């Protein structure tokens, strides 16, 4: 963000926090170089031959990097919110330096809008860039342990929901920063609120779309009733009337793992699952919910700054 692109309070906001803002493209560039290098290593000569340690080491390092990156990106919205709440908002209110901006023909809403715009643009562009880099590395190791498309961390880091949560962090940051007006307290409270929203929406995530159900005979393997890439939500036993029983119901009755008592009338298995085709619809619905919450928080924040000026 150069001075020719930003004017007035927007230039001031970018100038004040230029070191942090420049850190975002730097991190994205370093991550891109690391992922490309490890992918080239993992896909080097003889990568299709068993026993070749050279490509295997590259694959394991790439998998380790992607696993830790998913965990790190999961916490990115918390960091965004804490930074906006503390250094960008609460610190200026706590020290009183925000009043200096009002002496430069700047309105309170313009002052707050500069914080929101700068933080939102940088966080969204950074989230999109990091998501692209993550998907580049994840595409090579997808489907392995703890890197399934629905796993916590991988799900957030690989889609638009990460940018939506970063915007929510910005909105909560400017709101809490105004309410608390204490830098460290505002940072901690914003981090907790953002993590609470992440956990709550994550808990509701797989209730946004109806599950698909596969059924099969009792002699078969219930895991074969759904695609290998699917996310299993529930499995159990079916009776002839369609009643569902827990998968351990037969063992509780007979203490025999090989069959079910005849009086239980069990005829087969059922499996409820989300196919991989539910990934993008779920991402878009969850992102929309996060943006609605962000819009509500911003509305309250701008009303507060107007009331404070009055």
Coordinates of N, CA, C and O in Angstrom, one line a residue, residues 8 14 73 88 121 161 176 240 265-266 268:
X8 N -5.0 10.5 3.4 CA -5.6 10.9 4.7 C -5.4 9.8 5.7 O -4.3 9.3 5.9
X14 N -1.9 2.8 7.5 CA -0.9 1.9 6.8 C 0.5 2.3 7.2 O 1.3 1.4 7.4
X73 N -2.7 -21.7 10.6 CA -3.7 -20.9 9.9 C -5.0 -21.0 10.6 O -5.8 -20.0 10.5
X88 N -4.1 -1.4 16.9 CA -4.7 -0.5 15.9 C -5.8 0.3 16.5 O -6.1 1.4 16.1
X121 N -8.3 -5.3 4.1 CA -7.7 -5.6 2.8 C -6.5 -6.5 3.0 O -6.3 -7.5 2.3
X161 N -13.3 -19.9 3.8 CA -13.7 -19.7 5.2 C -12.6 -19.0 6.0 O -12.9 -18.3 7.0
X176 N -14.3 -4.7 20.1 CA -13.8 -4.9 21.5 C -12.8 -3.8 21.8 O -12.8 -3.3 23.0
X240 N -35.4 -54.9 10.5 CA -36.2 -55.0 9.4 C -37.3 -53.9 9.3 O -37.8 -53.6 8.2
X265 N -33.7 -59.0 15.4 CA -34.2 -58.7 14.0 C -33.3 -57.7 13.3 O -33.7 -56.8 12.5
X266 N -32.0 -57.8 13.5 CA -31.0 -57.0 12.8 C -30.8 -57.5 11.4 O -30.5 -58.7 11.2
X268 N -29.0 -55.4 8.8 CA -27.9 -54.8 8.1 C -27.3 -53.6 8.8 O -27.6 -53.3 10.0

